[in-house]
Amino acid sequence: MECRLAAEEDLPQIKRMYRAIIERMDADGIRIWDDVYPCEFFQGDIEHGRLYLLTEGDEMVAAFALSDSNPGESSVKWSDAQAKACYLDRLGVNVRFARRGVGSAALRRAQDLARKRGARYLRLFVVDINVPAINLYRKSGFSQADGVRVERIDVDLVLQELGFEIATT
């Protein structure tokens, strides 16, 4: 699998891939993503050079955003809060490639990219009901931080997010 930065021309295919992911998550009872999130964030991710794609030939198999900060980074207790970290967001695996190790491969690539940026940790937040993602992070060696990030989307939607981290070395 190749890993590269996403480009503007990739946007339609990225959105198609994520709409299929959202349909699968909804069918599995994990209703946390929609057409607004994450789909409306990809344009900015591309413009700021933080959206990465994993491809196999011409096919997009996964994508993720990698940032140097996160608005919720102070809401949980990391193992070393002062250490430089990169934050993984919007990890998605093409539903046609599910259960083939693509998620684990994407996490390894994100960890490598974070290390190359000088970060000691790769960190992320995951909604507490997203059990498949939580299991992937644990299986991949991530440790759960103490605490919970509460994200109020609107009056009727409040998400509880868990923090996970892994050293990049």
mmCIF file of C-alpha atoms in Angstrom, residues 26-143:
data_model
loop_
_atom_site.group_PDB
_atom_site.id
_atom_site.type_symbol
_atom_site.label_atom_id
_atom_site.label_comp_id
_atom_site.label_asym_id
_atom_site.label_seq_id
_atom_site.Cartn_x
_atom_site.Cartn_y
_atom_site.Cartn_z
ATOM 1 C CA ASP A 26 -25.242 3.365 10.715
ATOM 2 C CA ALA A 27 -26.237 -0.224 9.880
ATOM 3 C CA ASP A 28 -24.047 -1.402 12.773
ATOM 4 C CA GLY A 29 -25.729 1.056 15.172
ATOM 5 C CA ILE A 30 -22.745 3.424 15.392
ATOM 6 C CA ARG A 31 -24.483 6.657 14.387
ATOM 7 C CA ILE A 32 -21.760 9.205 15.033
ATOM 8 C CA TRP A 33 -20.817 10.394 11.515
ATOM 9 C CA ASP A 34 -22.951 12.039 8.830
ATOM 10 C CA ASP A 35 -22.543 14.155 5.688
ATOM 11 C CA VAL A 36 -21.328 17.109 7.748
ATOM 12 C CA TYR A 37 -18.777 15.262 9.883
ATOM 13 C CA PRO A 38 -16.396 14.090 8.620
ATOM 14 C CA CYS A 39 -17.216 14.898 4.971
ATOM 15 C CA GLU A 40 -17.227 18.690 5.229
ATOM 16 C CA PHE A 41 -13.803 18.709 6.900
ATOM 17 C CA PHE A 42 -11.857 17.049 4.086
ATOM 18 C CA GLN A 43 -11.517 20.205 1.974
ATOM 19 C CA GLY A 44 -9.750 22.011 4.828
ATOM 20 C CA ASP A 45 -7.658 18.938 5.584
ATOM 21 C CA ILE A 46 -6.449 18.888 1.972
ATOM 22 C CA GLU A 47 -5.789 22.643 1.915
ATOM 23 C CA HIS A 48 -3.714 22.386 5.111
ATOM 24 C CA GLY A 49 -1.760 19.302 3.969
ATOM 25 C CA ARG A 50 -3.021 17.000 6.713
ATOM 26 C CA LEU A 51 -5.183 14.424 4.879
ATOM 27 C CA TYR A 52 -3.388 11.222 3.932
ATOM 28 C CA LEU A 53 -4.576 8.431 1.672
ATOM 29 C CA LEU A 54 -3.596 4.795 1.575
ATOM 30 C CA THR A 55 -3.981 3.440 -1.924
ATOM 31 C CA GLU A 56 -3.580 0.146 -3.669
ATOM 32 C CA GLY A 57 -3.160 0.760 -7.364
ATOM 33 C CA ASP A 58 -5.840 3.270 -8.341
ATOM 34 C CA GLU A 59 -8.085 2.333 -5.426
ATOM 35 C CA MET A 60 -8.372 4.329 -2.223
ATOM 36 C CA VAL A 61 -8.313 1.914 0.739
ATOM 37 C CA ALA A 62 -8.133 4.285 3.743
ATOM 38 C CA ALA A 63 -7.712 7.895 4.766
ATOM 39 C CA PHE A 64 -6.864 9.856 7.889
ATOM 40 C CA ALA A 65 -6.042 13.374 8.999
ATOM 41 C CA LEU A 66 -2.914 14.097 11.017
ATOM 42 C CA SER A 67 -2.653 17.357 12.984
ATOM 43 C CA ASP A 68 -0.222 18.927 15.432
ATOM 44 C CA SER A 69 -2.987 19.836 17.884
ATOM 45 C CA ASN A 70 -6.532 18.944 18.896
ATOM 46 C CA PRO A 71 -9.121 21.158 20.614
ATOM 47 C CA GLY A 72 -9.704 18.450 23.226
ATOM 48 C CA GLU A 73 -6.066 17.663 23.951
ATOM 49 C CA SER A 74 -6.222 19.044 27.517
ATOM 50 C CA SER A 75 -9.437 17.218 28.439
ATOM 51 C CA VAL A 76 -7.794 13.888 29.327
ATOM 52 C CA LYS A 77 -4.648 12.934 31.222
ATOM 53 C CA TRP A 78 -1.962 11.808 28.770
ATOM 54 C CA SER A 79 1.091 9.896 29.985
ATOM 55 C CA ASP A 80 3.271 12.959 29.243
ATOM 56 C CA ALA A 81 1.091 15.971 28.471
ATOM 57 C CA GLN A 82 4.139 18.170 27.726
ATOM 58 C CA ALA A 83 5.555 15.868 25.048
ATOM 59 C CA LYS A 84 5.101 16.786 21.391
ATOM 60 C CA ALA A 85 2.248 14.816 19.854
ATOM 61 C CA CYS A 86 0.380 14.458 16.583
ATOM 62 C CA TYR A 87 -3.359 13.823 16.563
ATOM 63 C CA LEU A 88 -5.113 11.357 14.309
ATOM 64 C CA ASP A 89 -8.611 12.266 13.119
ATOM 65 C CA ARG A 90 -11.210 10.915 10.721
ATOM 66 C CA LEU A 91 -9.613 7.506 10.152
ATOM 67 C CA GLY A 92 -11.738 5.611 7.652
ATOM 68 C CA VAL A 93 -11.250 2.296 5.879
ATOM 69 C CA ASN A 94 -12.917 1.586 2.549
ATOM 70 C CA VAL A 95 -15.721 -0.905 3.314
ATOM 71 C CA ARG A 96 -14.498 -3.106 0.451
ATOM 72 C CA PHE A 97 -11.227 -3.564 2.377
ATOM 73 C CA ALA A 98 -12.685 -4.106 5.843
ATOM 74 C CA ARG A 99 -11.162 -6.815 8.036
ATOM 75 C CA ARG A 100 -7.981 -7.064 5.934
ATOM 76 C CA GLY A 101 -5.561 -5.248 8.241
ATOM 77 C CA VAL A 102 -5.938 -1.896 6.481
ATOM 78 C CA GLY A 103 -6.849 -0.052 9.699
ATOM 79 C CA SER A 104 -3.734 -1.402 11.409
ATOM 80 C CA ALA A 105 -1.615 -0.446 8.402
ATOM 81 C CA ALA A 106 -3.050 3.086 8.443
ATOM 82 C CA LEU A 107 -2.218 3.415 12.137
ATOM 83 C CA ARG A 108 1.372 2.304 11.515
ATOM 84 C CA ARG A 109 1.703 4.862 8.700
ATOM 85 C CA ALA A 110 0.274 7.611 10.938
ATOM 86 C CA GLN A 111 2.711 6.623 13.678
ATOM 87 C CA ASP A 112 5.633 6.808 11.210
ATOM 88 C CA LEU A 113 4.496 10.223 9.954
ATOM 89 C CA ALA A 114 4.155 11.523 13.518
ATOM 90 C CA ARG A 115 7.668 10.294 14.344
ATOM 91 C CA LYS A 116 9.060 12.023 11.212
ATOM 92 C CA ARG A 117 7.435 15.257 12.440
ATOM 93 C CA GLY A 118 9.318 14.931 15.719
ATOM 94 C CA ALA A 119 6.320 13.855 17.804
ATOM 95 C CA ARG A 120 6.875 11.481 20.708
ATOM 96 C CA TYR A 121 3.219 10.346 20.663
ATOM 97 C CA LEU A 122 0.405 9.680 18.249
ATOM 98 C CA ARG A 123 -2.895 10.500 19.973
ATOM 99 C CA LEU A 124 -6.555 10.328 19.057
ATOM 100 C CA PHE A 125 -10.077 10.585 20.403
ATOM 101 C CA VAL A 126 -12.770 8.005 19.724
ATOM 102 C CA VAL A 127 -16.454 8.074 20.634
ATOM 103 C CA ASP A 128 -17.110 5.575 23.425
ATOM 104 C CA ILE A 129 -19.761 3.654 21.441
ATOM 105 C CA ASN A 130 -17.383 2.964 18.550
ATOM 106 C CA VAL A 131 -16.326 -0.403 19.917
ATOM 107 C CA PRO A 132 -14.747 -1.702 16.665
ATOM 108 C CA ALA A 133 -12.414 1.327 16.546
ATOM 109 C CA ILE A 134 -11.578 1.040 20.251
ATOM 110 C CA ASN A 135 -10.700 -2.630 19.741
ATOM 111 C CA LEU A 136 -8.478 -1.716 16.767
ATOM 112 C CA TYR A 137 -6.589 0.891 18.787
ATOM 113 C CA ARG A 138 -6.055 -1.469 21.714
ATOM 114 C CA LYS A 139 -4.958 -4.291 19.407
ATOM 115 C CA SER A 140 -2.515 -1.887 17.764
ATOM 116 C CA GLY A 141 -0.819 -1.056 21.079
ATOM 117 C CA PHE A 142 -2.542 2.210 21.984
ATOM 118 C CA SER A 143 -3.113 2.959 25.679
#
